[in-house]
Amino acid sequence: MSEDLKTEIKDRALEIRNLPTLPLALTEVSTLLDDPEVSTDEVARVIGRDQVLSAKVLKMVNSPVYGFPGRIGSVQHSLVLLGLNVIRGVIISTSVFDIMVESMAGLWEHSLGCATACQRLARRAGFKDPEEYSVAGLLHDLGKVVTACQMPDVKARIDEVVAADDLTYFEAERKLLGFGHDRINAWIAEHWKLPLRLKEGMAMHHKPQLAQYYPDVAAVVHIGDFLTRVYEFGSGGDDQAVPLKPEALKLLKLTMCDLEVVLDELEGDLSEIAGLRFA
């Protein structure tokens, strides 16, 4: 693929006028973060001014995706328990919910399933703040949403290649464009100034062994994506099984026995999150 065409596609991907506008609260929160002494009370007040957004945040954080079902009563409480990076990811995901549901059938469910699997994997690996891994799983296919929204012609051609050549969505993207949604994830993460941990989880989940800064996050998302597809929960745009990279297991110091435990736990989780909506 020529650099000119790649630049053109990047420019089209970042023309976010057709993407859902991120809430003003998220911009204000990002500004508050520049102050190292900002309190969770201040951040909670900013989010709380948007009642619809507050309700969506509370609905999401009280779901099994984050391991605190029905136990978080306020935005301030959610910030204390989960941290700002998690809430930032929740705001983004709930903001793009409508377009995600409209653009790709089953993608929202797949993203929720991956987020839940990531939380379980991070706990199994003994990582602190497993909810941050969950957010990376929730947003790992955001690039597909951007393509569908900004470049519907390209999305249609990718779907044709998936069907005609029996490829995964990622393989079809690379065949057609020369790169996949992981690259678009990196662009959009930079554009929205997302934390590096989140950016690397989103951008490197197909090749976690190459992640430069946070290979643990990339590896968790890679395996979470794999486990969600094992259960055929939702759809990532194709019906293929994504190969599991052994390097990802090594990075997390997990065994196949650990994966069996996570799979057992995940079965119950997925039945609980099925049908989670924000309409």
PDB file of C-alpha atoms in Angstrom:
ATOM      1  CA  MET A   1       0.000   0.000   0.000  1.00  0.00           C
ATOM      2  CA  SER A   2       1.365   3.442  -0.932  1.00  0.00           C
ATOM      3  CA  GLU A   3       2.148   5.944   1.798  1.00  0.00           C
ATOM      4  CA  ASP A   4      -0.154   8.444   0.080  1.00  0.00           C
ATOM      5  CA  LEU A   5      -3.114   6.082   0.319  1.00  0.00           C
ATOM      6  CA  LYS A   6      -2.270   5.191   3.910  1.00  0.00           C
ATOM      7  CA  THR A   7      -2.138   8.901   4.790  1.00  0.00           C
ATOM      8  CA  GLU A   8      -5.464   9.473   3.048  1.00  0.00           C
ATOM      9  CA  ILE A   9      -7.118   6.683   5.048  1.00  0.00           C
ATOM     10  CA  LYS A  10      -5.607   7.984   8.289  1.00  0.00           C
ATOM     11  CA  ASP A  11      -6.954  11.449   7.550  1.00  0.00           C
ATOM     12  CA  ARG A  12     -10.404  10.018   6.819  1.00  0.00           C
ATOM     13  CA  ALA A  13     -10.326   7.946  10.008  1.00  0.00           C
ATOM     14  CA  LEU A  14      -9.530  11.005  12.100  1.00  0.00           C
ATOM     15  CA  GLU A  15     -12.257  13.195  10.593  1.00  0.00           C
ATOM     16  CA  ILE A  16     -14.334  12.603  13.675  1.00  0.00           C
ATOM     17  CA  ARG A  17     -17.247  14.861  12.722  1.00  0.00           C
ATOM     18  CA  ASN A  18     -19.310  11.742  11.998  1.00  0.00           C
ATOM     19  CA  LEU A  19     -18.285   9.963  15.173  1.00  0.00           C
ATOM     20  CA  PRO A  20     -20.317  10.521  18.321  1.00  0.00           C
ATOM     21  CA  THR A  21     -19.002  13.651  20.010  1.00  0.00           C
ATOM     22  CA  LEU A  22     -17.244  12.777  23.223  1.00  0.00           C
ATOM     23  CA  PRO A  23     -19.085  14.384  26.120  1.00  0.00           C
ATOM     24  CA  LEU A  24     -17.915  17.795  27.275  1.00  0.00           C
ATOM     25  CA  ALA A  25     -17.444  16.201  30.686  1.00  0.00           C
ATOM     26  CA  LEU A  26     -14.619  14.044  29.326  1.00  0.00           C
ATOM     27  CA  THR A  27     -12.788  17.105  27.985  1.00  0.00           C
ATOM     28  CA  GLU A  28     -13.232  18.896  31.297  1.00  0.00           C
ATOM     29  CA  VAL A  29     -12.013  15.843  33.213  1.00  0.00           C
ATOM     30  CA  SER A  30      -8.916  15.635  31.009  1.00  0.00           C
ATOM     31  CA  THR A  31      -8.199  19.288  31.808  1.00  0.00           C
ATOM     32  CA  LEU A  32      -8.589  18.631  35.530  1.00  0.00           C
ATOM     33  CA  LEU A  33      -6.011  15.874  35.267  1.00  0.00           C
ATOM     34  CA  ASP A  34      -3.366  18.466  34.508  1.00  0.00           C
ATOM     35  CA  ASP A  35      -3.646  19.433  38.168  1.00  0.00           C
ATOM     36  CA  PRO A  36      -1.810  16.786  40.241  1.00  0.00           C
ATOM     37  CA  GLU A  37      -3.793  17.804  43.317  1.00  0.00           C
ATOM     38  CA  VAL A  38      -7.244  17.404  41.769  1.00  0.00           C
ATOM     39  CA  SER A  39      -9.681  15.450  43.953  1.00  0.00           C
ATOM     40  CA  THR A  40     -12.089  12.707  42.961  1.00  0.00           C
ATOM     41  CA  ASP A  41     -14.878  14.927  44.306  1.00  0.00           C
ATOM     42  CA  GLU A  42     -14.064  17.582  41.707  1.00  0.00           C
ATOM     43  CA  VAL A  43     -13.981  15.047  38.880  1.00  0.00           C
ATOM     44  CA  ALA A  44     -17.224  13.453  40.060  1.00  0.00           C
ATOM     45  CA  ARG A  45     -18.955  16.863  40.097  1.00  0.00           C
ATOM     46  CA  VAL A  46     -17.972  17.461  36.462  1.00  0.00           C
ATOM     47  CA  ILE A  47     -19.314  14.083  35.341  1.00  0.00           C
ATOM     48  CA  GLY A  48     -22.390  14.502  37.536  1.00  0.00           C
ATOM     49  CA  ARG A  49     -23.512  17.590  35.624  1.00  0.00           C
ATOM     50  CA  ASP A  50     -24.417  15.287  32.726  1.00  0.00           C
ATOM     51  CA  GLN A  51     -27.204  13.182  34.209  1.00  0.00           C
ATOM     52  CA  VAL A  52     -27.539  10.859  31.201  1.00  0.00           C
ATOM     53  CA  LEU A  53     -23.796  10.215  31.167  1.00  0.00           C
ATOM     54  CA  SER A  54     -23.754   9.635  34.921  1.00  0.00           C
ATOM     55  CA  ALA A  55     -26.519   7.052  34.607  1.00  0.00           C
ATOM     56  CA  LYS A  56     -24.647   5.245  31.816  1.00  0.00           C
ATOM     57  CA  VAL A  57     -21.421   5.223  33.815  1.00  0.00           C
ATOM     58  CA  LEU A  58     -23.152   3.772  36.866  1.00  0.00           C
ATOM     59  CA  LYS A  59     -24.938   1.138  34.796  1.00  0.00           C
ATOM     60  CA  MET A  60     -21.651   0.010  33.271  1.00  0.00           C
ATOM     61  CA  VAL A  61     -19.535   0.008  36.430  1.00  0.00           C
ATOM     62  CA  ASN A  62     -22.202  -1.990  38.271  1.00  0.00           C
ATOM     63  CA  SER A  63     -22.179  -4.705  35.614  1.00  0.00           C
ATOM     64  CA  PRO A  64     -20.120  -7.916  35.962  1.00  0.00           C
ATOM     65  CA  VAL A  65     -17.612  -6.419  33.501  1.00  0.00           C
ATOM     66  CA  TYR A  66     -15.801  -4.734  36.401  1.00  0.00           C
ATOM     67  CA  GLY A  67     -16.372  -7.210  39.193  1.00  0.00           C
ATOM     68  CA  PHE A  68     -18.492  -4.921  41.388  1.00  0.00           C
ATOM     69  CA  PRO A  69     -22.047  -5.844  40.336  1.00  0.00           C
ATOM     70  CA  GLY A  70     -24.623  -3.682  42.096  1.00  0.00           C
ATOM     71  CA  ARG A  71     -22.143  -2.305  44.640  1.00  0.00           C
ATOM     72  CA  ILE A  72     -21.288   1.186  43.331  1.00  0.00           C
ATOM     73  CA  GLY A  73     -23.787   3.858  44.281  1.00  0.00           C
ATOM     74  CA  SER A  74     -22.266   7.064  42.911  1.00  0.00           C
ATOM     75  CA  VAL A  75     -19.859   8.397  40.316  1.00  0.00           C
ATOM     76  CA  GLN A  76     -17.554   9.508  43.134  1.00  0.00           C
ATOM     77  CA  HIS A  77     -17.574   5.975  44.544  1.00  0.00           C
ATOM     78  CA  SER A  78     -16.784   4.577  41.096  1.00  0.00           C
ATOM     79  CA  LEU A  79     -13.786   6.910  40.799  1.00  0.00           C
ATOM     80  CA  VAL A  80     -12.429   5.819  44.176  1.00  0.00           C
ATOM     81  CA  LEU A  81     -12.834   2.106  43.400  1.00  0.00           C
ATOM     82  CA  LEU A  82     -11.932   2.033  39.714  1.00  0.00           C
ATOM     83  CA  GLY A  83      -9.793   5.097  39.026  1.00  0.00           C
ATOM     84  CA  LEU A  84     -10.026   7.790  36.424  1.00  0.00           C
ATOM     85  CA  ASN A  85      -8.561   5.812  33.520  1.00  0.00           C
ATOM     86  CA  VAL A  86     -11.297   3.220  33.883  1.00  0.00           C
ATOM     87  CA  ILE A  87     -14.054   5.832  34.039  1.00  0.00           C
ATOM     88  CA  ARG A  88     -12.575   7.596  31.026  1.00  0.00           C
ATOM     89  CA  GLY A  89     -12.790   4.337  29.051  1.00  0.00           C
ATOM     90  CA  VAL A  90     -16.358   3.766  30.243  1.00  0.00           C
ATOM     91  CA  ILE A  91     -17.352   7.259  29.063  1.00  0.00           C
ATOM     92  CA  ILE A  92     -15.841   6.633  25.635  1.00  0.00           C
ATOM     93  CA  SER A  93     -17.467   3.220  25.226  1.00  0.00           C
ATOM     94  CA  THR A  94     -20.914   4.376  26.289  1.00  0.00           C
ATOM     95  CA  SER A  95     -20.576   7.400  23.988  1.00  0.00           C
ATOM     96  CA  VAL A  96     -19.922   5.227  20.936  1.00  0.00           C
ATOM     97  CA  PHE A  97     -22.475   2.580  21.992  1.00  0.00           C
ATOM     98  CA  ASP A  98     -25.175   3.574  19.515  1.00  0.00           C
ATOM     99  CA  ILE A  99     -22.876   3.695  16.514  1.00  0.00           C
ATOM    100  CA  MET A 100     -21.200   0.439  17.560  1.00  0.00           C
ATOM    101  CA  VAL A 101     -24.558  -1.337  17.653  1.00  0.00           C
ATOM    102  CA  GLU A 102     -25.577   0.156  14.305  1.00  0.00           C
ATOM    103  CA  SER A 103     -22.282  -0.343  12.490  1.00  0.00           C
ATOM    104  CA  MET A 104     -21.521  -4.005  13.193  1.00  0.00           C
ATOM    105  CA  ALA A 105     -23.969  -6.590  14.426  1.00  0.00           C
ATOM    106  CA  GLY A 106     -22.655  -8.272  17.557  1.00  0.00           C
ATOM    107  CA  LEU A 107     -19.634  -5.983  18.047  1.00  0.00           C
ATOM    108  CA  TRP A 108     -20.943  -4.443  21.273  1.00  0.00           C
ATOM    109  CA  GLU A 109     -21.521  -7.886  22.776  1.00  0.00           C
ATOM    110  CA  HIS A 110     -18.078  -9.042  21.632  1.00  0.00           C
ATOM    111  CA  SER A 111     -16.487  -5.958  23.211  1.00  0.00           C
ATOM    112  CA  LEU A 112     -18.316  -6.502  26.503  1.00  0.00           C
ATOM    113  CA  GLY A 113     -17.299 -10.149  26.500  1.00  0.00           C
ATOM    114  CA  CYS A 114     -13.668  -9.269  25.852  1.00  0.00           C
ATOM    115  CA  ALA A 115     -13.709  -6.676  28.634  1.00  0.00           C
ATOM    116  CA  THR A 116     -15.084  -9.241  31.074  1.00  0.00           C
ATOM    117  CA  ALA A 117     -12.539 -11.854  30.007  1.00  0.00           C
ATOM    118  CA  CYS A 118      -9.721  -9.320  30.432  1.00  0.00           C
ATOM    119  CA  GLN A 119     -10.816  -8.552  33.974  1.00  0.00           C
ATOM    120  CA  ARG A 120     -10.847 -12.275  34.813  1.00  0.00           C
ATOM    121  CA  LEU A 121      -7.443 -12.851  33.174  1.00  0.00           C
ATOM    122  CA  ALA A 122      -5.829  -9.918  34.971  1.00  0.00           C
ATOM    123  CA  ARG A 123      -7.102 -11.214  38.302  1.00  0.00           C
ATOM    124  CA  ARG A 124      -5.846 -14.712  37.494  1.00  0.00           C
ATOM    125  CA  ALA A 125      -2.425 -13.309  36.612  1.00  0.00           C
ATOM    126  CA  GLY A 126      -2.328 -11.438  39.924  1.00  0.00           C
ATOM    127  CA  PHE A 127      -2.250  -7.956  38.429  1.00  0.00           C
ATOM    128  CA  LYS A 128      -3.428  -4.994  40.458  1.00  0.00           C
ATOM    129  CA  ASP A 129      -6.170  -2.789  39.018  1.00  0.00           C
ATOM    130  CA  PRO A 130      -7.685  -5.496  36.769  1.00  0.00           C
ATOM    131  CA  GLU A 131     -10.390  -3.013  35.772  1.00  0.00           C
ATOM    132  CA  GLU A 132      -7.863  -1.080  33.660  1.00  0.00           C
ATOM    133  CA  TYR A 133      -7.243  -4.223  31.611  1.00  0.00           C
ATOM    134  CA  SER A 134     -10.997  -4.530  31.220  1.00  0.00           C
ATOM    135  CA  VAL A 135     -11.220  -1.055  29.669  1.00  0.00           C
ATOM    136  CA  ALA A 136      -8.560  -1.972  27.089  1.00  0.00           C
ATOM    137  CA  GLY A 137     -10.670  -5.011  26.186  1.00  0.00           C
ATOM    138  CA  LEU A 138     -13.796  -2.897  25.936  1.00  0.00           C
ATOM    139  CA  LEU A 139     -12.147  -0.561  23.401  1.00  0.00           C
ATOM    140  CA  HIS A 140      -9.974  -3.063  21.512  1.00  0.00           C
ATOM    141  CA  ASP A 141     -12.153  -2.987  18.375  1.00  0.00           C
ATOM    142  CA  LEU A 142     -12.832   0.747  18.349  1.00  0.00           C
ATOM    143  CA  GLY A 143     -10.943   1.024  15.052  1.00  0.00           C
ATOM    144  CA  LYS A 144     -13.629  -1.102  13.395  1.00  0.00           C
ATOM    145  CA  VAL A 145     -16.244   1.411  14.536  1.00  0.00           C
ATOM    146  CA  VAL A 146     -14.187   4.264  13.125  1.00  0.00           C
ATOM    147  CA  THR A 147     -13.902   2.501   9.765  1.00  0.00           C
ATOM    148  CA  ALA A 148     -17.631   1.768   9.625  1.00  0.00           C
ATOM    149  CA  CYS A 149     -18.530   5.330  10.571  1.00  0.00           C
ATOM    150  CA  GLN A 150     -15.944   7.321   8.640  1.00  0.00           C
ATOM    151  CA  MET A 151     -15.383   5.015   5.666  1.00  0.00           C
ATOM    152  CA  PRO A 152     -18.492   2.899   5.000  1.00  0.00           C
ATOM    153  CA  ASP A 153     -17.225   2.144   1.491  1.00  0.00           C
ATOM    154  CA  VAL A 154     -14.061   0.620   2.920  1.00  0.00           C
ATOM    155  CA  LYS A 155     -16.084  -1.300   5.539  1.00  0.00           C
ATOM    156  CA  ALA A 156     -18.260  -2.797   2.781  1.00  0.00           C
ATOM    157  CA  ARG A 157     -15.194  -3.938   0.843  1.00  0.00           C
ATOM    158  CA  ILE A 158     -13.708  -5.523   3.972  1.00  0.00           C
ATOM    159  CA  ASP A 159     -16.954  -7.447   4.536  1.00  0.00           C
ATOM    160  CA  GLU A 160     -16.827  -8.666   0.940  1.00  0.00           C
ATOM    161  CA  VAL A 161     -13.258  -9.934   1.373  1.00  0.00           C
ATOM    162  CA  VAL A 162     -14.169 -11.676   4.660  1.00  0.00           C
ATOM    163  CA  ALA A 163     -17.006 -13.541   2.910  1.00  0.00           C
ATOM    164  CA  ALA A 164     -15.276 -14.248  -0.407  1.00  0.00           C
ATOM    165  CA  ASP A 165     -11.893 -15.352   0.942  1.00  0.00           C
ATOM    166  CA  ASP A 166     -13.015 -16.870   4.273  1.00  0.00           C
ATOM    167  CA  LEU A 167     -10.662 -14.618   6.239  1.00  0.00           C
ATOM    168  CA  THR A 168     -10.796 -13.032   9.665  1.00  0.00           C
ATOM    169  CA  TYR A 169     -11.808  -9.378   9.712  1.00  0.00           C
ATOM    170  CA  PHE A 170      -8.242  -8.440  10.670  1.00  0.00           C
ATOM    171  CA  GLU A 171      -6.780 -10.455   7.784  1.00  0.00           C
ATOM    172  CA  ALA A 172      -9.234  -8.856   5.365  1.00  0.00           C
ATOM    173  CA  GLU A 173      -8.313  -5.378   6.606  1.00  0.00           C
ATOM    174  CA  ARG A 174      -4.627  -6.075   6.082  1.00  0.00           C
ATOM    175  CA  LYS A 175      -5.208  -7.591   2.657  1.00  0.00           C
ATOM    176  CA  LEU A 176      -7.262  -4.620   1.517  1.00  0.00           C
ATOM    177  CA  LEU A 177      -5.601  -1.724   3.343  1.00  0.00           C
ATOM    178  CA  GLY A 178      -2.173  -2.958   4.295  1.00  0.00           C
ATOM    179  CA  PHE A 179      -2.975  -2.531   8.006  1.00  0.00           C
ATOM    180  CA  GLY A 180      -5.779  -3.336  10.426  1.00  0.00           C
ATOM    181  CA  HIS A 181      -7.996  -1.759  13.053  1.00  0.00           C
ATOM    182  CA  ASP A 182      -5.108  -1.984  15.508  1.00  0.00           C
ATOM    183  CA  ARG A 183      -3.361   0.794  13.588  1.00  0.00           C
ATOM    184  CA  ILE A 184      -6.543   2.883  13.603  1.00  0.00           C
ATOM    185  CA  ASN A 185      -6.803   2.244  17.348  1.00  0.00           C
ATOM    186  CA  ALA A 186      -3.343   3.790  17.762  1.00  0.00           C
ATOM    187  CA  TRP A 187      -4.332   6.834  15.709  1.00  0.00           C
ATOM    188  CA  ILE A 188      -7.556   7.426  17.591  1.00  0.00           C
ATOM    189  CA  ALA A 189      -5.854   6.862  20.983  1.00  0.00           C
ATOM    190  CA  GLU A 190      -3.315   9.546  20.098  1.00  0.00           C
ATOM    191  CA  HIS A 191      -6.043  11.844  18.774  1.00  0.00           C
ATOM    192  CA  TRP A 192      -8.073  11.514  21.976  1.00  0.00           C
ATOM    193  CA  LYS A 193      -4.933  11.598  24.170  1.00  0.00           C
ATOM    194  CA  LEU A 194      -5.714   8.292  25.878  1.00  0.00           C
ATOM    195  CA  PRO A 195      -3.269   6.895  28.468  1.00  0.00           C
ATOM    196  CA  LEU A 196      -0.339   4.894  27.071  1.00  0.00           C
ATOM    197  CA  ARG A 197      -1.429   1.699  28.855  1.00  0.00           C
ATOM    198  CA  LEU A 198      -4.796   1.879  27.167  1.00  0.00           C
ATOM    199  CA  LYS A 199      -3.325   2.849  23.800  1.00  0.00           C
ATOM    200  CA  GLU A 200      -0.920  -0.091  23.793  1.00  0.00           C
ATOM    201  CA  GLY A 201      -3.611  -2.562  24.795  1.00  0.00           C
ATOM    202  CA  MET A 202      -5.798  -1.328  21.941  1.00  0.00           C
ATOM    203  CA  ALA A 203      -3.027  -1.069  19.365  1.00  0.00           C
ATOM    204  CA  MET A 204      -0.959  -4.183  20.110  1.00  0.00           C
ATOM    205  CA  HIS A 205      -3.510  -6.872  20.966  1.00  0.00           C
ATOM    206  CA  HIS A 206      -2.834  -8.761  17.726  1.00  0.00           C
ATOM    207  CA  LYS A 207       0.913  -8.811  18.387  1.00  0.00           C
ATOM    208  CA  PRO A 208       1.387  -8.476  22.157  1.00  0.00           C
ATOM    209  CA  GLN A 209       4.956  -9.785  22.044  1.00  0.00           C
ATOM    210  CA  LEU A 210       5.941  -6.603  20.184  1.00  0.00           C
ATOM    211  CA  ALA A 211       4.401  -4.181  22.686  1.00  0.00           C
ATOM    212  CA  GLN A 212       7.118  -1.808  23.826  1.00  0.00           C
ATOM    213  CA  TYR A 213       5.793  -0.458  27.108  1.00  0.00           C
ATOM    214  CA  TYR A 214       2.862  -2.532  28.388  1.00  0.00           C
ATOM    215  CA  PRO A 215       3.025  -6.025  26.873  1.00  0.00           C
ATOM    216  CA  ASP A 216       0.997  -7.325  29.825  1.00  0.00           C
ATOM    217  CA  VAL A 217      -2.011  -5.210  28.791  1.00  0.00           C
ATOM    218  CA  ALA A 218      -1.677  -6.212  25.131  1.00  0.00           C
ATOM    219  CA  ALA A 219      -1.362  -9.885  26.083  1.00  0.00           C
ATOM    220  CA  VAL A 220      -4.441  -9.772  28.322  1.00  0.00           C
ATOM    221  CA  VAL A 221      -6.507  -8.203  25.539  1.00  0.00           C
ATOM    222  CA  HIS A 222      -5.186 -10.723  23.007  1.00  0.00           C
ATOM    223  CA  ILE A 223      -6.214 -13.675  25.165  1.00  0.00           C
ATOM    224  CA  GLY A 224      -9.476 -12.001  26.191  1.00  0.00           C
ATOM    225  CA  ASP A 225     -10.369 -11.615  22.520  1.00  0.00           C
ATOM    226  CA  PHE A 226      -9.539 -15.278  21.948  1.00  0.00           C
ATOM    227  CA  LEU A 227     -11.660 -16.504  24.887  1.00  0.00           C
ATOM    228  CA  THR A 228     -14.642 -14.403  23.826  1.00  0.00           C
ATOM    229  CA  ARG A 229     -14.481 -15.958  20.380  1.00  0.00           C
ATOM    230  CA  VAL A 230     -14.250 -19.433  21.923  1.00  0.00           C
ATOM    231  CA  TYR A 231     -17.689 -18.789  23.429  1.00  0.00           C
ATOM    232  CA  GLU A 232     -18.891 -17.166  20.170  1.00  0.00           C
ATOM    233  CA  PHE A 233     -20.197 -14.284  22.264  1.00  0.00           C
ATOM    234  CA  GLY A 234     -21.119 -11.463  19.917  1.00  0.00           C
ATOM    235  CA  SER A 235     -19.137 -10.960  16.724  1.00  0.00           C
ATOM    236  CA  GLY A 236     -15.878  -9.289  15.779  1.00  0.00           C
ATOM    237  CA  GLY A 237     -16.952  -9.097  12.146  1.00  0.00           C
ATOM    238  CA  ASP A 238     -16.291 -12.708  11.168  1.00  0.00           C
ATOM    239  CA  ASP A 239     -16.870 -16.224  12.453  1.00  0.00           C
ATOM    240  CA  GLN A 240     -13.235 -17.340  12.489  1.00  0.00           C
ATOM    241  CA  ALA A 241     -11.270 -18.582  15.482  1.00  0.00           C
ATOM    242  CA  VAL A 242      -8.381 -16.218  16.199  1.00  0.00           C
ATOM    243  CA  PRO A 243      -5.134 -18.137  16.822  1.00  0.00           C
ATOM    244  CA  LEU A 244      -3.843 -17.888  20.386  1.00  0.00           C
ATOM    245  CA  LYS A 245      -0.248 -16.704  20.514  1.00  0.00           C
ATOM    246  CA  PRO A 246       1.799 -18.791  22.988  1.00  0.00           C
ATOM    247  CA  GLU A 247       3.917 -15.688  23.647  1.00  0.00           C
ATOM    248  CA  ALA A 248       0.906 -14.037  25.254  1.00  0.00           C
ATOM    249  CA  LEU A 249       0.570 -16.808  27.816  1.00  0.00           C
ATOM    250  CA  LYS A 250       4.287 -16.622  28.566  1.00  0.00           C
ATOM    251  CA  LEU A 251       4.089 -12.867  29.079  1.00  0.00           C
ATOM    252  CA  LEU A 252       1.375 -13.373  31.701  1.00  0.00           C
ATOM    253  CA  LYS A 253       2.961 -16.507  33.213  1.00  0.00           C
ATOM    254  CA  LEU A 254      -0.303 -18.368  32.673  1.00  0.00           C
ATOM    255  CA  THR A 255      -0.865 -21.995  31.670  1.00  0.00           C
ATOM    256  CA  MET A 256      -3.624 -23.729  29.751  1.00  0.00           C
ATOM    257  CA  CYS A 257      -4.976 -24.865  33.123  1.00  0.00           C
ATOM    258  CA  ASP A 258      -5.323 -21.201  34.104  1.00  0.00           C
ATOM    259  CA  LEU A 259      -7.264 -20.565  30.904  1.00  0.00           C
ATOM    260  CA  GLU A 260      -9.639 -23.407  31.727  1.00  0.00           C
ATOM    261  CA  VAL A 261     -10.353 -21.797  35.099  1.00  0.00           C
ATOM    262  CA  VAL A 262     -11.008 -18.429  33.444  1.00  0.00           C
ATOM    263  CA  LEU A 263     -13.251 -20.054  30.840  1.00  0.00           C
ATOM    264  CA  ASP A 264     -15.338 -21.640  33.585  1.00  0.00           C
ATOM    265  CA  GLU A 265     -15.687 -18.292  35.377  1.00  0.00           C
ATOM    266  CA  LEU A 266     -16.452 -16.507  32.128  1.00  0.00           C
ATOM    267  CA  GLU A 267     -19.388 -18.728  31.271  1.00  0.00           C
ATOM    268  CA  GLY A 268     -21.445 -17.332  34.133  1.00  0.00           C
ATOM    269  CA  ASP A 269     -20.274 -13.768  33.519  1.00  0.00           C
ATOM    270  CA  LEU A 270     -21.349 -13.786  29.879  1.00  0.00           C
ATOM    271  CA  SER A 271     -24.850 -14.924  30.713  1.00  0.00           C
ATOM    272  CA  GLU A 272     -25.144 -11.974  33.116  1.00  0.00           C
ATOM    273  CA  ILE A 273     -23.918  -9.298  30.704  1.00  0.00           C
ATOM    274  CA  ALA A 274     -25.930 -10.534  27.711  1.00  0.00           C
ATOM    275  CA  GLY A 275     -28.324  -7.796  26.723  1.00  0.00           C
ATOM    276  CA  LEU A 276     -26.553  -4.954  28.577  1.00  0.00           C
ATOM    277  CA  ARG A 277     -27.687  -1.820  26.749  1.00  0.00           C
ATOM    278  CA  PHE A 278     -27.598   1.963  27.138  1.00  0.00           C
ATOM    279  CA  ALA A 279     -30.501   3.019  24.954  1.00  0.00           C
TER     280      ALA A 279
END
